[in-house]
Tab-separated table of C-alpha atoms and ligand atoms in Angstrom:
chain	number	residue	atom	x	y	z
A	1	MET	CA	26.995	-10.219	-9.227
A	2	THR	CA	23.508	-9.161	-9.368
A	3	LEU	CA	21.936	-5.844	-8.040
A	4	ALA	CA	20.159	-4.656	-5.076
A	5	VAL	CA	18.787	-0.796	-3.598
A	6	ARG	CA	19.280	0.062	-0.093
A	7	TYR	CA	18.480	2.723	1.383
A	8	THR	CA	21.761	3.839	3.754
A	9	ALA	CA	20.392	7.187	5.534
A	10	ALA	CA	17.481	9.829	5.655
A	11	ARG	CA	17.005	10.987	2.030
A	12	THR	CA	19.978	8.187	0.828
A	13	LEU	CA	19.688	5.406	-1.481
A	14	ASP	CA	21.780	3.490	-3.143
A	15	THR	CA	22.440	0.480	-5.378
A	16	ALA	CA	25.060	-1.912	-4.810
A	17	PRO	CA	25.844	-5.998	-5.957
A	18	ALA	CA	23.879	-8.298	-3.493
A	19	PRO	CA	25.112	-11.847	-3.678
A	20	SER	CA	22.875	-14.649	-4.995
A	21	THR	CA	22.589	-17.356	-1.716
A	22	PRO	CA	20.204	-21.127	-1.986
A	23	PRO	CA	17.393	-20.994	-0.285
A	24	GLY	CA	17.107	-23.274	2.747
A	25	PRO	CA	14.478	-24.870	4.275
A	26	GLY	CA	11.358	-23.795	3.417
A	27	GLU	CA	13.077	-21.524	1.787
A	28	VAL	CA	12.213	-20.205	-2.416
A	29	GLU	CA	14.046	-17.865	-4.437
A	30	LEU	CA	12.533	-15.148	-6.770
A	31	ALA	CA	14.136	-13.236	-9.537
A	32	PRO	CA	11.877	-10.407	-8.524
A	33	ALA	CA	9.668	-8.807	-11.522
A	34	PHE	CA	8.177	-5.796	-10.752
A	35	VAL	CA	8.634	-4.009	-7.727
A	36	GLY	CA	6.617	-0.173	-7.096
A	37	ILE	CA	8.097	1.756	-4.676
A	38	CYS	CA	4.994	2.625	-1.883
A	39	GLY	CA	4.712	5.691	0.606
A	40	THR	CA	5.809	3.416	3.007
A	41	ASP	CA	8.742	3.436	1.661
A	42	LEU	CA	9.005	7.482	0.724
A	43	HIS	CA	8.446	7.550	4.960
A	44	ILE	CA	11.681	4.881	4.932
A	45	PHE	CA	13.651	7.762	2.616
A	46	HIS	CA	12.423	10.840	4.219
A	47	GLY	CA	13.959	9.164	7.472
A	48	ASP	CA	10.687	9.162	9.850
A	49	MET	CA	11.209	5.300	9.871
A	50	ASP	CA	14.866	5.336	11.411
A	51	ALA	CA	14.126	3.547	14.640
A	52	ARG	CA	12.687	1.012	12.758
A	53	VAL	CA	15.096	0.396	9.821
A	54	THR	CA	18.689	-1.022	9.826
A	55	THR	CA	21.021	-0.048	7.769
A	56	PRO	CA	21.909	-0.717	5.098
A	57	ALA	CA	18.187	-1.887	3.849
A	58	VAL	CA	16.664	-3.446	0.796
A	59	LEU	CA	13.774	-1.787	0.098
A	60	GLY	CA	9.953	-2.699	-1.614
A	61	HIS	CA	7.240	-4.787	-0.761
A	62	GLU	CA	4.904	-4.350	-3.937
A	63	MET	CA	6.557	-7.917	-5.969
A	64	SER	CA	5.898	-9.572	-8.472
A	65	GLY	CA	7.966	-11.899	-10.089
A	66	ARG	CA	9.186	-15.459	-10.904
A	67	ILE	CA	10.606	-18.698	-8.903
A	68	VAL	CA	14.662	-19.247	-9.313
A	69	ARG	CA	15.238	-22.042	-7.336
A	70	VAL	CA	13.261	-23.998	-3.974
A	71	GLY	CA	14.355	-24.914	-0.553
A	72	ASP	CA	14.413	-28.926	0.584
A	73	GLY	CA	10.766	-29.169	1.647
A	74	VAL	CA	8.590	-26.951	-0.261
A	75	GLU	CA	5.521	-28.905	-1.507
A	76	GLY	CA	3.992	-27.367	-4.901
A	77	TRP	CA	6.047	-25.339	-6.101
A	78	ALA	CA	7.985	-24.891	-8.665
A	79	PRO	CA	11.796	-22.782	-10.885
A	80	GLY	CA	9.257	-20.539	-12.875
A	81	ASP	CA	6.021	-20.267	-11.176
A	82	ALA	CA	4.753	-16.675	-10.808
A	83	VAL	CA	4.121	-15.342	-7.576
A	84	THR	CA	3.278	-12.020	-5.277
A	85	VAL	CA	4.673	-12.110	-1.706
A	86	MET	CA	2.480	-11.461	1.614
A	87	PRO	CA	5.709	-10.103	3.233
A	88	LEU	CA	4.316	-10.818	6.522
A	89	ARG	CA	6.123	-13.229	8.915
A	90	TRP	CA	4.681	-14.113	12.655
A	91	ASP	CA	5.552	-15.502	16.126
A	92	ASP	CA	2.830	-17.408	16.398
A	93	THR	CA	3.422	-17.446	19.848
A	94	CYS	CA	2.869	-13.806	21.117
A	95	PRO	CA	-1.273	-12.932	22.404
A	96	ALA	CA	-2.332	-11.109	19.044
A	97	CYS	CA	-1.518	-14.107	16.577
A	98	ARG	CA	-2.875	-16.782	19.440
A	99	ALA	CA	-5.984	-14.159	19.520
A	100	GLY	CA	-5.401	-15.214	15.589
A	101	HIS	CA	-4.431	-11.152	14.691
A	102	GLN	CA	-1.282	-12.717	13.119
A	103	HIS	CA	-1.034	-10.152	10.732
A	104	ILE	CA	-0.122	-7.631	13.844
A	105	CYS	CA	1.583	-9.854	15.107
A	106	GLN	CA	3.549	-8.480	18.403
A	107	HIS	CA	6.281	-9.339	16.454
A	108	LEU	CA	5.804	-8.671	13.397
A	109	ASP	CA	8.499	-9.153	10.358
A	110	PHE	CA	7.432	-7.400	7.472
A	111	ILE	CA	10.274	-8.062	4.508
A	112	GLY	CA	10.941	-5.072	2.850
A	113	ILE	CA	10.972	-2.586	6.522
A	114	ASP	CA	11.903	-5.102	8.995
A	115	SER	CA	13.918	-7.467	6.989
A	116	PRO	CA	15.722	-7.628	3.302
A	117	GLY	CA	12.975	-5.974	0.920
A	118	ALA	CA	12.676	-7.669	-3.273
A	119	MET	CA	14.096	-4.126	-4.927
A	120	GLN	CA	16.402	-6.555	-6.106
A	121	GLN	CA	17.622	-9.168	-9.048
A	122	ARG	CA	17.704	-12.227	-6.545
A	123	TRP	CA	15.445	-12.334	-2.883
A	124	THR	CA	15.137	-14.967	-1.212
A	125	VAL	CA	11.441	-14.891	1.252
A	126	PRO	CA	9.916	-18.225	3.328
A	127	ALA	CA	7.645	-19.909	1.218
A	128	ALA	CA	4.658	-19.793	3.224
A	129	THR	CA	4.548	-15.798	2.380
A	130	LEU	CA	3.780	-16.631	-1.802
A	131	ILE	CA	0.595	-15.676	-3.225
A	132	ARG	CA	-0.207	-17.560	-6.694
A	133	LEU	CA	-0.314	-15.406	-9.788
A	134	PRO	CA	-1.946	-16.510	-12.746
A	135	GLU	CA	-0.104	-16.706	-15.718
A	136	SER	CA	-3.028	-15.013	-17.784
A	137	LEU	CA	-1.922	-11.825	-15.175
A	138	PRO	CA	1.261	-9.812	-16.612
A	139	LEU	CA	3.666	-9.859	-13.962
A	140	ASP	CA	3.735	-4.904	-13.841
A	141	ARG	CA	-0.031	-4.921	-13.523
A	142	ALA	CA	0.282	-7.808	-10.474
A	143	ALA	CA	3.121	-5.771	-8.088
A	144	LEU	CA	0.219	-3.320	-7.378
A	145	VAL	CA	-1.857	-6.440	-6.287
A	146	GLU	CA	0.435	-5.495	-2.343
A	147	PRO	CA	-1.674	-2.373	-2.353
A	148	THR	CA	-4.956	-3.676	-3.732
A	149	ALA	CA	-4.284	-6.240	-0.585
A	150	VAL	CA	-4.380	-3.055	1.693
A	151	ALA	CA	-7.328	-1.656	0.412
A	152	VAL	CA	-9.128	-4.583	0.485
A	153	HIS	CA	-8.603	-4.971	4.505
A	154	ASP	CA	-9.286	-1.471	4.904
A	155	VAL	CA	-12.619	-1.205	2.636
A	156	GLY	CA	-13.555	-4.793	5.178
A	157	ARG	CA	-12.773	-2.925	8.265
A	158	ALA	CA	-14.856	0.127	8.324
A	159	GLN	CA	-17.050	-2.636	7.260
A	160	VAL	CA	-18.930	-0.508	4.081
A	161	ALA	CA	-21.876	-1.768	2.943
A	162	ALA	CA	-23.802	-1.519	-0.532
A	163	GLY	CA	-25.259	1.787	-1.030
A	164	GLU	CA	-23.323	3.530	1.908
A	165	LYS	CA	-21.601	7.738	1.431
A	166	VAL	CA	-17.909	6.894	1.178
A	167	VAL	CA	-15.429	9.474	1.186
A	168	VAL	CA	-11.572	8.755	1.037
A	169	VAL	CA	-9.242	11.074	1.963
A	170	GLY	CA	-5.840	11.797	0.058
A	171	GLY	CA	-5.364	9.901	-3.302
A	172	GLY	CA	-2.508	8.391	-4.091
A	173	PRO	CA	-2.223	4.990	-4.855
A	174	VAL	CA	-3.999	3.742	-1.667
A	175	GLY	CA	-6.186	6.145	-1.472
A	176	VAL	CA	-7.426	5.761	-5.083
A	177	LEU	CA	-7.552	1.516	-4.881
A	178	ILE	CA	-9.946	2.261	-1.619
A	179	ALA	CA	-11.944	3.609	-3.823
A	180	LEU	CA	-12.565	1.304	-6.113
A	181	VAL	CA	-12.789	-1.591	-4.169
A	182	ALA	CA	-15.155	0.437	-2.175
A	183	ARG	CA	-16.868	1.064	-5.875
A	184	ALA	CA	-17.669	-1.991	-6.548
A	185	ALA	CA	-18.876	-3.219	-2.883
A	186	GLY	CA	-21.607	-0.839	-4.246
A	187	ALA	CA	-20.716	2.498	-2.264
A	188	ASP	CA	-21.145	6.014	-3.183
A	189	VAL	CA	-17.233	6.889	-3.107
A	190	ARG	CA	-16.297	10.819	-3.184
A	191	VAL	CA	-11.872	11.068	-3.223
A	192	VAL	CA	-10.350	14.659	-1.540
A	193	GLU	CA	-6.753	15.096	-3.079
A	194	LEU	CA	-4.661	17.971	-2.997
A	195	SER	CA	-2.603	16.713	-6.392
A	196	ALA	CA	-3.848	18.524	-9.744
A	197	HIS	CA	-2.207	15.537	-11.478
A	198	ARG	CA	-3.610	12.310	-9.357
A	199	ARG	CA	-7.095	14.322	-9.679
A	200	LEU	CA	-7.828	13.579	-12.832
A	201	LEU	CA	-6.083	10.293	-13.220
A	202	ALA	CA	-9.100	9.963	-11.013
A	203	GLU	CA	-11.414	11.676	-12.609
A	204	GLU	CA	-10.444	8.698	-15.652
A	205	LEU	CA	-11.226	6.283	-14.106
A	206	GLY	CA	-14.438	6.925	-13.231
A	207	LEU	CA	-13.817	9.114	-9.895
A	208	THR	CA	-15.224	12.090	-8.359
A	209	VAL	CA	-12.705	14.221	-6.702
A	210	TRP	CA	-12.444	17.088	-4.310
A	211	ASP	CA	-9.786	19.715	-4.030
A	212	PRO	CA	-9.431	20.618	-0.266
A	213	ALA	CA	-7.866	23.616	-1.877
A	214	ALA	CA	-9.849	25.446	-3.404
A	215	GLU	CA	-13.315	23.604	-2.001
A	216	ASP	CA	-15.445	23.370	0.623
A	217	VAL	CA	-14.871	19.323	1.316
A	218	ALA	CA	-17.559	19.279	4.050
A	219	GLU	CA	-19.360	21.217	2.372
A	220	LEU	CA	-20.084	19.424	-0.570
A	221	VAL	CA	-20.439	16.563	1.631
A	222	ARG	CA	-23.169	17.980	3.107
A	223	GLN	CA	-25.146	19.299	0.054
A	224	TRP	CA	-24.749	15.443	-1.301
A	225	THR	CA	-25.673	14.117	1.408
A	226	GLY	CA	-28.638	16.040	2.451
A	227	ASP	CA	-27.070	17.370	4.882
A	228	ALA	CA	-26.716	13.668	7.023
A	229	GLY	CA	-23.173	13.299	6.536
A	230	ALA	CA	-20.950	10.736	5.281
A	231	ASP	CA	-20.663	7.399	6.666
A	232	VAL	CA	-17.251	6.063	6.253
A	233	ALA	CA	-14.094	8.428	5.776
A	234	PHE	CA	-10.510	7.059	5.014
A	235	GLU	CA	-7.408	8.874	6.142
A	236	VAL	CA	-5.163	7.737	3.586
A	237	SER	CA	-2.963	11.353	3.258
A	238	GLY	CA	-1.008	10.949	6.548
A	239	ALA	CA	-2.015	14.789	7.088
A	240	ALA	CA	-2.861	16.967	10.368
A	241	GLY	CA	-5.379	18.064	7.460
A	242	GLY	CA	-6.247	14.935	5.976
A	243	VAL	CA	-7.174	14.163	9.679
A	244	ASP	CA	-9.463	17.637	9.796
A	245	THR	CA	-11.208	16.677	6.718
A	246	ALA	CA	-12.181	13.465	7.614
A	247	VAL	CA	-13.409	13.753	10.496
A	248	ASP	CA	-14.878	16.883	9.539
A	249	VAL	CA	-17.036	14.761	6.504
A	250	LEU	CA	-18.584	12.140	8.908
A	251	GLY	CA	-22.325	11.518	9.260
A	252	VAL	CA	-24.137	10.314	13.262
A	253	ARG	CA	-22.779	6.988	13.605
A	254	GLY	CA	-19.868	8.090	11.306
A	255	ARG	CA	-16.774	5.231	10.795
A	256	LEU	CA	-13.193	7.290	10.589
A	257	CYS	CA	-10.914	4.365	9.037
A	258	LEU	CA	-6.743	5.074	9.698
A	259	VAL	CA	-4.753	3.806	6.981
A	260	ALA	CA	-2.447	6.404	6.805
A	261	ILE	CA	1.264	5.945	8.913
A	262	HIS	CA	1.550	9.156	10.827
A	263	PRO	CA	4.342	10.570	11.794
A	264	ARG	CA	4.003	12.056	14.792
A	265	PRO	CA	0.448	12.568	16.972
A	266	ARG	CA	-2.036	14.321	16.124
A	267	GLU	CA	-5.249	16.572	16.970
A	268	VAL	CA	-7.673	15.007	16.228
A	269	ASN	CA	-11.279	17.421	17.116
A	270	LEU	CA	-12.719	14.993	20.283
A	271	HIS	CA	-16.501	16.707	20.539
A	272	ARG	CA	-16.906	15.558	16.908
A	273	PHE	CA	-16.716	11.964	18.013
A	274	PHE	CA	-18.593	13.155	20.821
A	275	TRP	CA	-21.653	14.954	19.335
A	276	ARG	CA	-22.033	12.697	16.429
A	277	GLU	CA	-21.417	8.417	18.047
A	278	LEU	CA	-18.120	8.622	15.393
A	279	THR	CA	-16.241	5.400	15.668
A	280	LEU	CA	-12.536	5.123	14.797
A	281	VAL	CA	-10.675	2.032	13.482
A	282	GLY	CA	-7.136	1.375	12.705
A	283	ALA	CA	-6.644	-0.682	9.975
A	284	ARG	CA	-3.147	-1.923	9.525
A	285	LEU	CA	-1.832	-5.001	6.296
A	286	TYR	CA	-3.541	-7.275	5.145
A	287	ASP	CA	-4.444	-11.414	5.381
A	288	ARG	CA	-4.420	-13.964	3.858
A	289	SER	CA	-7.879	-13.420	1.895
A	290	ASP	CA	-6.987	-10.031	1.483
A	291	PHE	CA	-4.514	-10.874	-1.280
A	292	GLU	CA	-6.134	-13.206	-2.614
A	293	LYS	CA	-9.166	-11.322	-3.242
A	294	ALA	CA	-6.541	-8.994	-4.419
A	295	VAL	CA	-5.726	-11.237	-6.877
A	296	ALA	CA	-8.792	-11.509	-8.676
A	297	LEU	CA	-9.759	-7.943	-8.106
A	298	VAL	CA	-7.011	-7.045	-10.373
A	299	ALA	CA	-6.520	-10.204	-13.146
A	300	ASP	CA	-10.864	-9.116	-13.795
A	301	GLY	CA	-10.231	-5.779	-14.268
A	302	THR	CA	-11.723	-4.558	-11.090
A	303	ILE	CA	-8.806	-2.235	-10.968
A	304	PRO	CA	-7.570	-1.193	-13.857
A	305	ALA	CA	-3.680	-1.466	-12.703
A	306	GLU	CA	-2.256	-0.684	-15.866
A	307	ARG	CA	-3.778	3.265	-15.841
A	308	LEU	CA	-1.853	2.960	-12.298
A	309	ILE	CA	1.926	2.907	-13.524
A	310	SER	CA	2.920	6.050	-14.031
A	311	LYS	CA	6.608	4.410	-15.035
A	312	VAL	CA	8.885	1.593	-14.885
A	313	VAL	CA	12.859	2.849	-13.908
A	314	PRO	CA	15.312	-0.348	-14.036
A	315	LEU	CA	17.105	-0.771	-10.106
A	316	ALA	CA	19.856	2.207	-10.725
A	317	GLN	CA	17.083	4.046	-11.998
A	318	ALA	CA	15.260	4.428	-8.460
A	319	PRO	CA	17.056	5.902	-6.732
A	320	ALA	CA	16.286	9.290	-8.955
A	321	ALA	CA	12.442	8.200	-8.716
A	322	PHE	CA	12.800	7.793	-4.329
A	323	GLU	CA	13.031	12.156	-5.474
A	324	ALA	CA	10.879	12.539	-7.949
A	325	LEU	CA	8.302	10.937	-5.989
A	326	GLU	CA	9.628	13.062	-2.652
A	327	GLY	CA	9.192	16.186	-5.177
A	328	GLY	CA	5.242	15.674	-5.186
A	329	GLY	CA	6.114	15.336	-9.831
A	330	ASP	CA	3.016	14.260	-11.844
A	331	VAL	CA	3.615	10.455	-11.112
A	332	MET	CA	0.825	7.436	-9.119
A	333	LYS	CA	2.574	4.877	-8.677
A	334	ILE	CA	6.487	3.851	-9.852
A	335	LEU	CA	7.572	0.713	-10.405
A	336	VAL	CA	10.930	-1.117	-10.820
A	337	ASP	CA	11.856	-3.671	-13.070
A	338	CYS	CA	14.277	-5.885	-11.095
A	339	THR	CA	14.537	-8.304	-14.362
A	340	ASP	CA	17.355	-9.767	-15.241
A	341	GLU	CA	16.827	-7.860	-18.684
A	342	ALA	CA	16.012	-3.900	-17.569
A	343	GLN	CA	19.369	-4.310	-15.897
A	344	GLU	CA	21.365	-5.335	-18.547
A	345	ALA	CA	19.354	-2.856	-20.852
A	346	ALA	CA	20.407	-0.236	-19.170
A	347	VAL	CA	24.222	-0.396	-18.753
B	1	NAD	N1	-2.353	0.967	7.099
B	1	NAD	C1	-1.802	0.156	6.344
B	1	NAD	O1	-1.432	-1.084	6.374
B	1	NAD	C2	-0.746	0.955	5.113
B	1	NAD	C3	-0.393	-0.237	4.022
B	1	NAD	C4	-0.225	0.845	2.756
B	1	NAD	C5	0.551	2.106	2.785
B	1	NAD	N2	-0.172	2.973	3.876
B	1	NAD	C6	-0.033	4.517	4.037
B	1	NAD	O2	-0.847	4.907	3.505
B	1	NAD	C7	-0.529	6.368	3.325
B	1	NAD	C8	-0.704	6.536	1.309
B	1	NAD	O3	-0.063	5.584	0.450
B	1	NAD	P1	0.021	6.222	-1.034
B	1	NAD	O4	1.463	4.710	-1.008
B	1	NAD	O5	-0.683	6.336	-1.448
B	1	NAD	O6	1.261	7.514	-0.037
B	1	NAD	P2	1.173	8.895	-1.151
B	1	NAD	O7	1.928	9.873	0.172
B	1	NAD	O8	1.038	9.181	-2.709
B	1	NAD	O9	0.217	9.239	-1.181
B	1	NAD	C9	-0.684	10.469	-0.128
B	1	NAD	C10	-1.690	11.721	-0.738
B	1	NAD	O10	-2.510	12.129	-0.265
B	1	NAD	C11	-2.489	13.639	-0.252
B	1	NAD	N3	-2.407	15.002	0.243
B	1	NAD	C12	-2.277	15.609	1.759
B	1	NAD	N4	-2.227	15.831	2.218
B	1	NAD	C13	-3.807	16.004	2.229
B	1	NAD	C14	-4.531	16.441	2.292
B	1	NAD	N5	-4.675	17.419	3.671
B	1	NAD	N6	-6.415	16.901	1.514
B	1	NAD	C15	-5.844	15.424	0.915
B	1	NAD	N7	-4.550	15.121	0.093
B	1	NAD	C16	-4.385	15.007	1.266
B	1	NAD	C17	-1.027	13.859	-1.157
B	1	NAD	O11	-1.449	14.838	-1.903
B	1	NAD	C18	-0.840	12.306	-2.178
B	1	NAD	O12	-1.092	12.193	-3.009
B	1	NAD	C19	0.633	6.657	3.487
B	1	NAD	O13	0.791	7.287	4.792
B	1	NAD	C20	0.926	4.909	3.585
B	1	NAD	O14	2.560	4.893	4.333
B	1	NAD	C21	-0.654	2.613	4.924
B	2	ZN	ZN1	3.039	-13.514	16.950
């Protein structure tokens, strides 16, 4: 019997046997190799998303793996192929889909939140969600493709141009990936992050990082931009203080790109929006072109994915890894190793 990591109630995860079922028509069965734990998984773990999640819920949507079996009618895919999954299922009929925005379908099934995710030894998904990985790309690094696709989408939504000055508020995995993608697009980037461990890691990647607890970030931005303010700010912290920072650093006609999931409404200094003619842009998920670009950025090393991986644990240790991340431990990205070999080694 194969194992799965399940969310059962606020702050409670377990590992339980999960049967492997033959893929239906148009589906494939995968053997997930590595699955990342994401800030959104932590929101679920906190109980912030209980209204949306049906328990017990198998978590996990940042993954890499190989095809085990293909269902009837699946063409172009074979057992053994290395893949990642764009974990979206849309209805193609709602107003959002008809307008061409399938990735934010009004009835979106986000696989790993709304339906069972990848933190298990076998996982069946629609073949339409598969994204091919180059054989040369190690599967642990490939688990960072999904959050990189988020970053590619966000940098696109904010229309970051070469030479622009960009502030990323929140230097967790998603914030650092946004900073790296924006830098690759030619932007001049600063990261604002509370955790000393995460600041150091971002600095090691060549990013300039500020501590909002110890430094006057708005004043540093004034000095850096010759009193103009930044062109773009990304809110990737999910915290009220992060929203304030992102609004305060923007110059005239600046764009605030909202990436984080805020579990409750926030106060926003709207006077600043009026005074400086600011724009607020929401950014959610990604589309297939973002994913394909993300595969290329991870494969060519523009995103040094291996540097962001702090720790790799077998399925049985995933609950403890959530606790570590929750405690703000000195970690960036934790991967769960879902391979059969890793579970045997852990017994
Ligand atoms: N838009 C999307 O489609 C999408 C996709 C993935 C994740 N997310 C969301 O993006 C956010 C970031 O994801 P993550 O995995 O990097 O999460 P994370 O929780 O690991 O990172 C958030 C970081 O913000 C820092 N922080 C907190 N308060 C701060 C403040 N006042 N100033 C500066 N930094 C501060 C924290 O120290 C932490 O490192 C989460 O809310 C997540 O749910 C959104
Ligand atoms: Zn739809």
